[in-house]
Coordinates of C-alpha atoms in Angstrom, one line a residue:
M159 CA 98.6 70.3 83.7
A160 CA 100.9 68.5 81.3
Q161 CA 100.5 64.7 80.9
K162 CA 103.5 62.9 82.1
P163 CA 105.4 61.6 79.1
S164 CA 106.0 58.0 78.5
I165 CA 107.2 55.4 76.0
P166 CA 105.3 52.4 74.5
K167 CA 105.4 49.1 76.3
G168 CA 108.3 47.0 75.0
T169 CA 110.6 49.8 74.2
R170 CA 113.3 51.5 76.1
D171 CA 115.5 54.7 76.6
F172 CA 119.1 54.1 77.0
S173 CA 121.5 56.0 79.0
P174 CA 125.1 57.2 78.0
A175 CA 126.5 54.2 80.0
E176 CA 124.0 51.7 78.6
V177 CA 124.7 52.9 74.8
A178 CA 128.5 52.6 75.5
K179 CA 127.9 48.9 76.6
R180 CA 125.7 48.0 73.6
N181 CA 128.2 49.8 71.4
Y182 CA 130.9 47.6 72.9
I183 CA 128.9 44.5 71.9
F184 CA 128.1 45.9 68.3
S185 CA 131.9 46.6 67.8
T186 CA 132.9 43.1 68.9
I187 CA 130.3 41.4 66.7
K188 CA 131.2 43.6 63.7
T189 CA 134.9 43.1 63.9
N190 CA 134.1 39.2 64.0
F191 CA 131.8 39.3 61.0
E192 CA 134.4 41.2 59.1
K193 CA 137.1 39.0 60.2
F194 CA 135.1 36.1 58.7
G195 CA 134.5 38.0 55.4
F196 CA 131.1 39.2 55.8
Q197 CA 130.1 42.6 54.1
P198 CA 127.7 45.2 55.6
I199 CA 124.5 46.1 54.0
E200 CA 121.5 47.9 55.2
T201 CA 117.6 47.8 54.4
P202 CA 114.8 50.2 55.2
S203 CA 113.1 50.0 58.6
F204 CA 109.7 49.4 56.8
E205 CA 108.9 47.0 53.7
N206 CA 106.0 46.9 51.5
S207 CA 103.4 44.6 53.5
E208 CA 103.5 42.0 51.0
T209 CA 107.2 41.5 51.3
L210 CA 106.6 40.4 55.1
M211 CA 103.2 38.9 55.2
G212 CA 103.0 35.2 54.8
K213 CA 106.7 34.5 55.4
Y214 CA 106.7 33.8 59.2
G215 CA 103.6 31.6 59.5
E216 CA 100.3 32.7 61.2
E217 CA 101.8 33.5 64.4
G218 CA 104.4 35.8 62.8
D219 CA 101.9 37.6 60.7
R220 CA 100.1 38.5 63.9
L221 CA 103.3 40.0 65.2
I222 CA 104.0 42.3 62.4
F223 CA 103.4 46.0 63.2
K224 CA 101.4 47.5 60.1
I225 CA 101.8 51.1 59.1
L226 CA 98.6 52.9 58.5
N227 CA 98.6 54.5 55.0
S228 CA 99.0 58.2 55.2
G229 CA 96.3 60.8 54.8
D230 CA 92.7 59.4 54.7
Y231 CA 93.6 55.7 55.2
L232 CA 89.9 54.6 55.1
D233 CA 89.6 56.3 51.5
K234 CA 89.6 53.1 49.7
V235 CA 87.1 51.4 52.2
T236 CA 83.2 51.8 51.5
Q237 CA 80.7 51.8 54.4
E238 CA 79.5 48.5 53.4
E239 CA 82.8 47.0 53.4
L240 CA 83.4 48.6 57.0
Q241 CA 80.5 46.7 58.0
T242 CA 81.0 43.4 56.5
I243 CA 84.8 42.8 55.9
N244 CA 87.1 41.0 58.5
Y245 CA 90.2 42.5 59.9
K246 CA 92.6 40.6 57.8
Q247 CA 90.8 42.1 54.5
L248 CA 90.5 45.5 56.1
T249 CA 94.2 45.5 56.8
G250 CA 95.2 45.1 53.4
K251 CA 93.2 48.2 52.5
I252 CA 94.3 50.5 55.1
S253 CA 98.1 49.6 55.4
E254 CA 100.3 48.9 52.4
K255 CA 103.6 49.0 54.7
A256 CA 105.0 47.3 57.9
L257 CA 107.9 47.4 60.0
R258 CA 110.4 44.7 59.4
Y259 CA 110.0 41.7 61.6
D260 CA 113.5 40.3 61.1
L261 CA 116.5 40.9 58.9
T262 CA 116.4 37.5 56.9
V263 CA 113.3 38.1 54.7
P264 CA 114.2 41.8 53.8
F265 CA 117.8 40.2 53.1
A266 CA 116.1 37.8 50.7
R267 CA 114.2 40.6 49.1
Y268 CA 117.6 42.6 48.7
V269 CA 119.3 39.6 47.0
V270 CA 116.4 39.2 44.4
Q271 CA 116.1 42.8 43.8
H272 CA 120.1 43.3 43.4
Q273 CA 121.1 39.9 42.0
N274 CA 122.7 41.3 38.9
D275 CA 124.9 43.6 41.3
I276 CA 126.0 40.7 43.7
E277 CA 128.9 38.4 43.6
F278 CA 127.9 34.9 44.6
P279 CA 128.3 33.4 47.2
F280 CA 127.3 36.5 49.0
K281 CA 128.4 36.8 52.6
R282 CA 126.5 39.7 54.1
Y283 CA 126.2 41.1 57.8
Q284 CA 123.4 43.4 58.9
I285 CA 123.1 45.2 62.4
Q286 CA 119.6 47.0 62.5
P287 CA 116.5 47.1 64.7
V288 CA 113.6 45.1 64.2
W289 CA 110.1 45.2 65.5
R290 CA 107.5 42.7 66.8
A291 CA 104.0 43.2 68.5
D292 CA 104.9 40.6 71.2
R293 CA 104.0 40.6 74.8
P294 CA 106.8 42.3 76.7
Q295 CA 108.7 40.4 79.5
K296 CA 112.4 39.9 80.6
G297 CA 114.5 39.8 77.5
R298 CA 111.8 40.2 75.1
F299 CA 111.0 43.5 73.6
R300 CA 108.9 45.2 71.0
E301 CA 111.7 47.0 69.4
F302 CA 115.2 45.3 69.4
Y303 CA 118.5 44.8 67.4
Q304 CA 119.3 41.9 65.3
C305 CA 123.0 41.3 64.3
D306 CA 122.7 38.9 61.3
A307 CA 125.4 37.1 59.2
D308 CA 124.3 35.1 56.0
V309 CA 125.8 33.4 53.1
V310 CA 123.7 32.7 49.9
G311 CA 124.6 31.0 46.7
S312 CA 126.5 28.1 48.3
N313 CA 125.5 24.7 49.2
S314 CA 128.4 23.8 51.1
L315 CA 128.3 22.5 54.8
W316 CA 131.5 24.3 55.4
Q317 CA 129.5 27.4 55.8
E318 CA 127.8 25.8 58.7
V319 CA 131.2 24.9 60.1
E320 CA 132.4 28.5 59.9
L321 CA 129.1 29.8 61.4
V322 CA 129.6 27.6 64.5
Q323 CA 133.2 29.0 64.7
L324 CA 131.8 32.6 64.4
Y325 CA 129.5 32.3 67.2
D326 CA 132.4 30.7 69.3
S327 CA 134.6 33.7 68.3
V328 CA 132.1 36.3 69.3
F329 CA 131.1 35.0 72.6
S330 CA 134.7 34.1 73.5
E331 CA 135.9 37.7 72.6
L332 CA 133.0 39.1 75.0
G333 CA 134.0 36.8 77.7
L334 CA 131.0 35.0 77.6
G335 CA 132.4 31.6 77.8
G336 CA 130.4 28.3 78.2
V337 CA 127.6 29.1 75.9
T338 CA 126.0 26.0 74.2
I339 CA 125.4 26.1 70.4
K340 CA 122.6 23.8 69.8
I341 CA 122.3 22.4 66.5
N342 CA 119.6 20.1 64.7
N343 CA 118.3 19.7 61.2
R344 CA 115.1 20.1 59.6
K345 CA 115.5 16.8 57.5
I346 CA 115.8 15.0 60.7
L347 CA 112.6 16.4 62.0
S348 CA 111.0 15.5 58.6
G349 CA 112.5 12.0 58.7
I350 CA 111.1 11.5 62.2
A351 CA 107.6 12.5 61.2
E352 CA 107.9 10.3 58.4
V353 CA 108.9 7.1 60.1
I354 CA 106.2 7.5 62.7
G355 CA 103.7 8.0 60.0
A356 CA 103.0 11.6 60.8
S357 CA 104.4 13.5 58.0
D358 CA 101.1 15.4 57.7
K359 CA 101.6 16.5 61.3
L360 CA 105.1 17.7 61.0
I361 CA 104.5 21.3 62.3
D362 CA 102.2 20.2 65.2
F363 CA 104.9 17.2 66.1
T364 CA 107.9 19.5 66.1
V365 CA 106.3 22.4 68.0
A366 CA 105.1 20.0 70.6
L367 CA 108.6 18.3 70.9
D368 CA 110.1 21.8 71.2
K369 CA 108.5 22.2 74.5
L370 CA 110.0 19.3 76.0
D371 CA 112.1 21.4 78.5
K372 CA 109.2 23.8 79.5
I373 CA 106.3 21.2 79.8
G374 CA 108.1 17.8 80.3
E375 CA 107.4 14.4 78.6
D376 CA 103.8 14.0 79.8
G377 CA 102.8 17.5 78.7
V378 CA 104.6 17.0 75.2
K379 CA 102.7 13.5 74.7
K380 CA 99.4 15.1 75.8
E381 CA 99.8 18.0 73.2
M382 CA 100.7 15.6 70.4
L383 CA 97.3 13.4 71.2
E384 CA 95.4 16.6 71.2
K385 CA 96.9 17.5 67.7
G386 CA 95.8 14.1 66.5
I387 CA 99.1 12.2 66.5
S388 CA 98.5 8.8 67.5
E389 CA 99.7 6.8 70.4
T390 CA 101.5 4.3 68.3
A391 CA 103.3 7.3 66.7
I392 CA 104.3 8.6 70.0
E393 CA 105.5 5.2 71.1
K394 CA 108.0 5.1 68.1
V395 CA 109.7 8.4 69.3
Q396 CA 110.0 7.6 73.0
P397 CA 113.7 7.3 72.7
L398 CA 113.8 11.2 72.0
F399 CA 112.6 12.0 75.3
N400 CA 115.6 10.8 77.1
F401 CA 118.1 11.7 74.3
T402 CA 121.5 11.7 76.0
G403 CA 124.9 10.9 75.3
T404 CA 127.9 12.7 73.2
I405 CA 127.0 14.1 69.8
N406 CA 128.3 10.9 68.1
E407 CA 126.2 8.7 70.2
K408 CA 123.0 10.9 69.6
I409 CA 123.9 10.8 65.8
E410 CA 124.1 6.9 66.0
K411 CA 120.8 6.7 67.6
L412 CA 119.2 8.9 64.9
A413 CA 120.7 6.8 62.3
Q414 CA 118.9 3.8 63.7
L415 CA 115.8 5.7 64.2
L416 CA 115.8 7.0 60.8
A417 CA 117.3 4.0 58.9
N418 CA 114.2 3.9 56.6
S419 CA 113.9 7.5 55.8
E420 CA 116.0 8.8 53.0
E421 CA 115.3 12.4 54.2
G422 CA 116.1 11.7 57.6
M423 CA 119.5 9.9 56.7
K424 CA 120.4 13.1 54.6
G425 CA 119.9 15.2 57.8
V426 CA 121.9 12.6 59.8
N427 CA 124.8 12.7 57.4
E428 CA 124.8 16.6 57.2
L429 CA 125.1 16.7 60.9
Q430 CA 127.7 14.3 61.1
F431 CA 130.0 16.2 58.6
I432 CA 129.3 19.6 60.8
C433 CA 129.9 18.2 64.1
D434 CA 132.9 16.0 63.1
N435 CA 134.8 19.0 61.5
V436 CA 133.9 21.3 64.4
S437 CA 135.3 18.7 66.8
T438 CA 138.4 18.4 64.7
L439 CA 139.0 22.1 64.3
G440 CA 138.0 22.7 68.1
L441 CA 136.1 25.6 69.8
Q442 CA 137.7 28.3 72.1
T443 CA 135.1 28.4 74.9
A444 CA 131.7 27.4 73.5
F445 CA 130.1 23.9 73.5
L446 CA 128.3 22.2 70.6
D447 CA 125.5 20.1 71.4
L448 CA 122.9 18.1 69.1
D449 CA 119.4 19.0 70.4
V450 CA 116.9 16.9 68.5
T451 CA 114.0 18.8 70.0
L452 CA 115.3 22.2 68.5
A453 CA 112.5 23.2 65.9
R454 CA 112.9 27.0 65.3
G455 CA 112.1 28.6 62.0
L456 CA 110.4 25.7 60.3
N457 CA 108.6 27.8 57.9
Y458 CA 111.7 28.5 56.0
Y459 CA 114.7 26.5 57.4
T460 CA 115.3 23.2 55.4
G461 CA 118.7 22.0 56.7
A462 CA 120.9 22.9 59.9
I463 CA 119.0 24.7 62.8
F464 CA 121.1 26.6 65.4
E465 CA 120.2 28.1 68.6
V466 CA 122.6 29.5 71.2
A467 CA 121.8 29.1 75.2
A468 CA 123.4 31.3 77.6
P469 CA 125.9 29.7 80.1
S470 CA 124.4 27.4 82.6
G471 CA 123.1 29.2 85.9
V472 CA 121.9 32.2 83.7
A473 CA 118.0 32.4 83.4
M474 CA 117.7 33.7 79.6
G475 CA 116.0 32.5 76.6
S476 CA 118.2 32.0 73.5
I477 CA 120.9 34.5 72.7
G478 CA 121.3 33.5 69.1
G479 CA 119.8 31.3 66.4
G480 CA 119.9 30.6 62.7
G481 CA 119.8 28.0 60.2
R482 CA 119.8 26.8 56.4
Y483 CA 117.2 27.6 53.9
D484 CA 117.5 26.1 50.4
D485 CA 115.1 28.4 48.6
L486 CA 114.1 31.6 50.7
T487 CA 114.6 33.8 47.7
G488 CA 112.0 31.5 45.8
I489 CA 109.4 33.5 47.6
F490 CA 110.5 36.5 45.3
G491 CA 111.1 34.6 42.2
L492 CA 114.8 33.7 42.4
K493 CA 114.9 29.8 42.5
N494 CA 117.6 27.4 43.7
M495 CA 119.3 30.1 45.8
S496 CA 120.5 28.2 49.0
G497 CA 121.5 30.1 52.0
V498 CA 122.6 29.9 55.6
G499 CA 122.8 32.4 58.4
I500 CA 123.0 33.2 62.1
S501 CA 121.7 36.0 64.3
F502 CA 123.0 37.5 67.5
G503 CA 120.3 38.7 70.2
L504 CA 122.1 42.0 71.2
D505 CA 119.5 42.8 73.8
R506 CA 119.7 39.6 75.6
I507 CA 123.4 39.2 75.3
A508 CA 123.7 42.7 77.1
L509 CA 121.5 41.6 79.9
V510 CA 123.4 38.3 80.3
M511 CA 126.8 40.3 80.3
E512 CA 125.3 42.7 82.8
E513 CA 124.1 40.0 85.2
V514 CA 127.5 38.2 85.0
G515 CA 129.4 41.5 85.4
L516 CA 131.4 41.1 82.0
F517 CA 131.6 44.7 80.7
P518 CA 135.2 46.0 81.0
A519 CA 135.9 49.0 83.3
T520 CA 137.2 50.8 80.1
V521 CA 133.7 50.7 78.5
L522 CA 132.9 54.2 79.6
A523 CA 130.9 56.8 77.7
T524 CA 132.5 59.6 79.4
S525 CA 135.6 61.8 79.1
K526 CA 138.9 61.0 80.8
A527 CA 139.5 64.2 82.1
L528 CA 137.7 67.5 82.9
F529 CA 139.4 70.8 82.6
L530 CA 138.2 73.1 85.3
N531 CA 137.2 76.5 84.3
F532 CA 138.7 79.3 86.4
G533 CA 137.9 82.3 83.8
D534 CA 138.2 83.0 80.1
K535 CA 142.1 83.4 80.1
E536 CA 142.6 80.0 81.8
A537 CA 139.9 78.5 79.5
L538 CA 141.5 79.5 76.5
Y539 CA 144.8 77.9 77.6
A540 CA 142.9 74.9 78.6
M541 CA 141.2 74.7 75.2
K542 CA 144.5 74.7 73.3
A543 CA 145.7 71.7 75.3
I544 CA 142.2 70.0 74.7
G545 CA 142.3 70.4 70.9
K546 CA 145.9 68.7 71.1
L547 CA 144.8 65.9 73.4
R548 CA 141.6 65.3 71.2
Q549 CA 143.8 65.0 68.0
K550 CA 145.6 62.1 69.8
G551 CA 142.3 60.4 70.5
I552 CA 142.1 61.3 74.1
K553 CA 138.3 62.2 75.4
V554 CA 138.5 65.2 77.4
E555 CA 136.3 68.4 77.9
L556 CA 136.1 71.8 79.5
Y557 CA 133.5 72.8 82.1
P558 CA 131.7 75.4 80.2
D559 CA 130.9 77.7 83.0
N560 CA 133.2 79.7 85.3
S561 CA 131.2 78.2 88.4
K562 CA 132.3 77.6 92.0
I563 CA 135.1 74.7 91.8
D564 CA 133.3 72.5 94.3
K565 CA 130.3 72.4 91.8
Q566 CA 132.8 71.4 88.9
F567 CA 134.4 68.7 90.9
K568 CA 131.0 67.5 91.8
Y569 CA 130.0 67.4 88.3
A570 CA 133.1 65.5 87.2
D571 CA 132.3 63.0 89.9
R572 CA 128.6 62.4 89.1
R573 CA 129.8 62.0 85.4
G574 CA 132.3 59.2 86.2
I575 CA 135.3 61.3 85.0
P576 CA 138.5 59.9 86.6
F577 CA 140.8 63.0 86.2
A578 CA 140.3 66.7 86.8
V579 CA 142.9 69.1 85.2
I580 CA 143.5 72.4 87.2
V581 CA 144.7 75.6 85.2
G582 CA 145.3 78.7 87.0
E583 CA 147.6 81.8 86.4
S584 CA 150.6 79.8 87.9
E585 CA 150.2 76.8 85.6
I586 CA 149.9 79.1 82.5
E587 CA 153.0 81.1 83.7
R588 CA 154.9 77.7 84.0
E589 CA 153.2 76.0 81.0
E590 CA 152.1 73.3 83.4
F591 CA 148.8 71.5 84.3
G592 CA 147.5 70.5 87.6
L593 CA 146.4 66.8 87.3
K594 CA 144.0 65.4 90.2
N595 CA 143.1 61.9 90.4
L596 CA 139.4 62.0 91.7
A597 CA 139.4 58.5 92.8
T598 CA 142.6 58.7 95.1
G599 CA 142.6 62.6 95.7
D600 CA 146.5 62.6 94.4
Q601 CA 147.4 65.7 92.6
Q602 CA 150.6 66.7 90.7
K603 CA 152.0 69.3 88.4
V604 CA 152.9 68.1 85.0
D605 CA 154.0 69.3 81.6
F606 CA 151.9 68.6 78.3
E607 CA 153.8 65.4 77.3
T608 CA 153.3 63.9 80.7
L609 CA 149.8 64.9 80.7
V610 CA 149.3 62.8 77.5
M611 CA 151.1 59.9 78.8
L612 CA 149.0 59.8 81.9
L613 CA 145.6 60.4 80.1
Q614 CA 146.3 57.8 77.4

């Protein structure tokens, strides 16, 4: 007996209706990317392992899908090595390529490799799938799309201002009002670690702080103590555990806390510039908020850090994120090339929009009308009309078989096709078409021009 087919955990098949909804989101994001002056590029699904490994920290390295070398992948490994070598060393011998983990590092590689052909500052967008060997759960998959927009070759903070506006523009157009664009700055986190005397524990400090909304104040303090951060240092950051107020009030509190840190005050000034200008220019439906616990991407972010939260009441992780990286291309030999970028989490956005019921009824992956098949003579008459309708951009189709009419009507109903076009001998003689609304049951005889008007 044949084994029942299945797909790997963390991956999905998509029905025509689901693909139509995803394409609607893709189209909205792409339109806005281009409206803001970003140009499209694409990179391979897999990269050389050396391109990816070591760029995302130890945790990220574990989540990268490695591709076994083709042929006899153990050819370069001796029997002695098989018995004594550890898995990290073995991986390097049997796998030279890996599926991309994100679009940012491949983009950095692209910039370095094509630097002589690029006009800087370079504004690129990229919409492609990425893969992570993560534990699957709601809103987290092993294969998913990222939709990235980045600018490299400019230090200007106006780029950050524009990226906040880009987030707002996309989510407003999707009808997803009320998202919160959280912003922080790596320099502020470094400054805090400096003033409490824990610069050598920056990562431990920020990783623990980032969990404040999940494990609470006591949990964060406990984790910090376990990581070797002193009670005195923790007391100095007590204000961060109840960090409320307007953005300007929060910035003022940070300025007081970081007054003795040059690095920290740089971060405060950068945040002030971004937030002041976003406030002056205004946002359509999104909210901008300063979240000092936000600590994503510390392995490469050096300035602003962004994360987008779904509207209140929707249980979902972040639906977007990004930040400023001053020297990401330096890992590939191109120094002093500052960049900043954001990403949209398509899969989570789709789940949120489905939950809230935001997809327009017009987002259909189906035809507007089905021409019923009464025989070859009638089908030929129908096909002539179908060709003209398709030239006008109207989605129509002919039922291929001369089957019972009930069967053809049921097919249209199951497909969600709203109209049926009936063509019999009398319609051919009068050069007419019978148009039936399958939702109401109303039926009328129309000429071709009226048919076009009613199906547009």
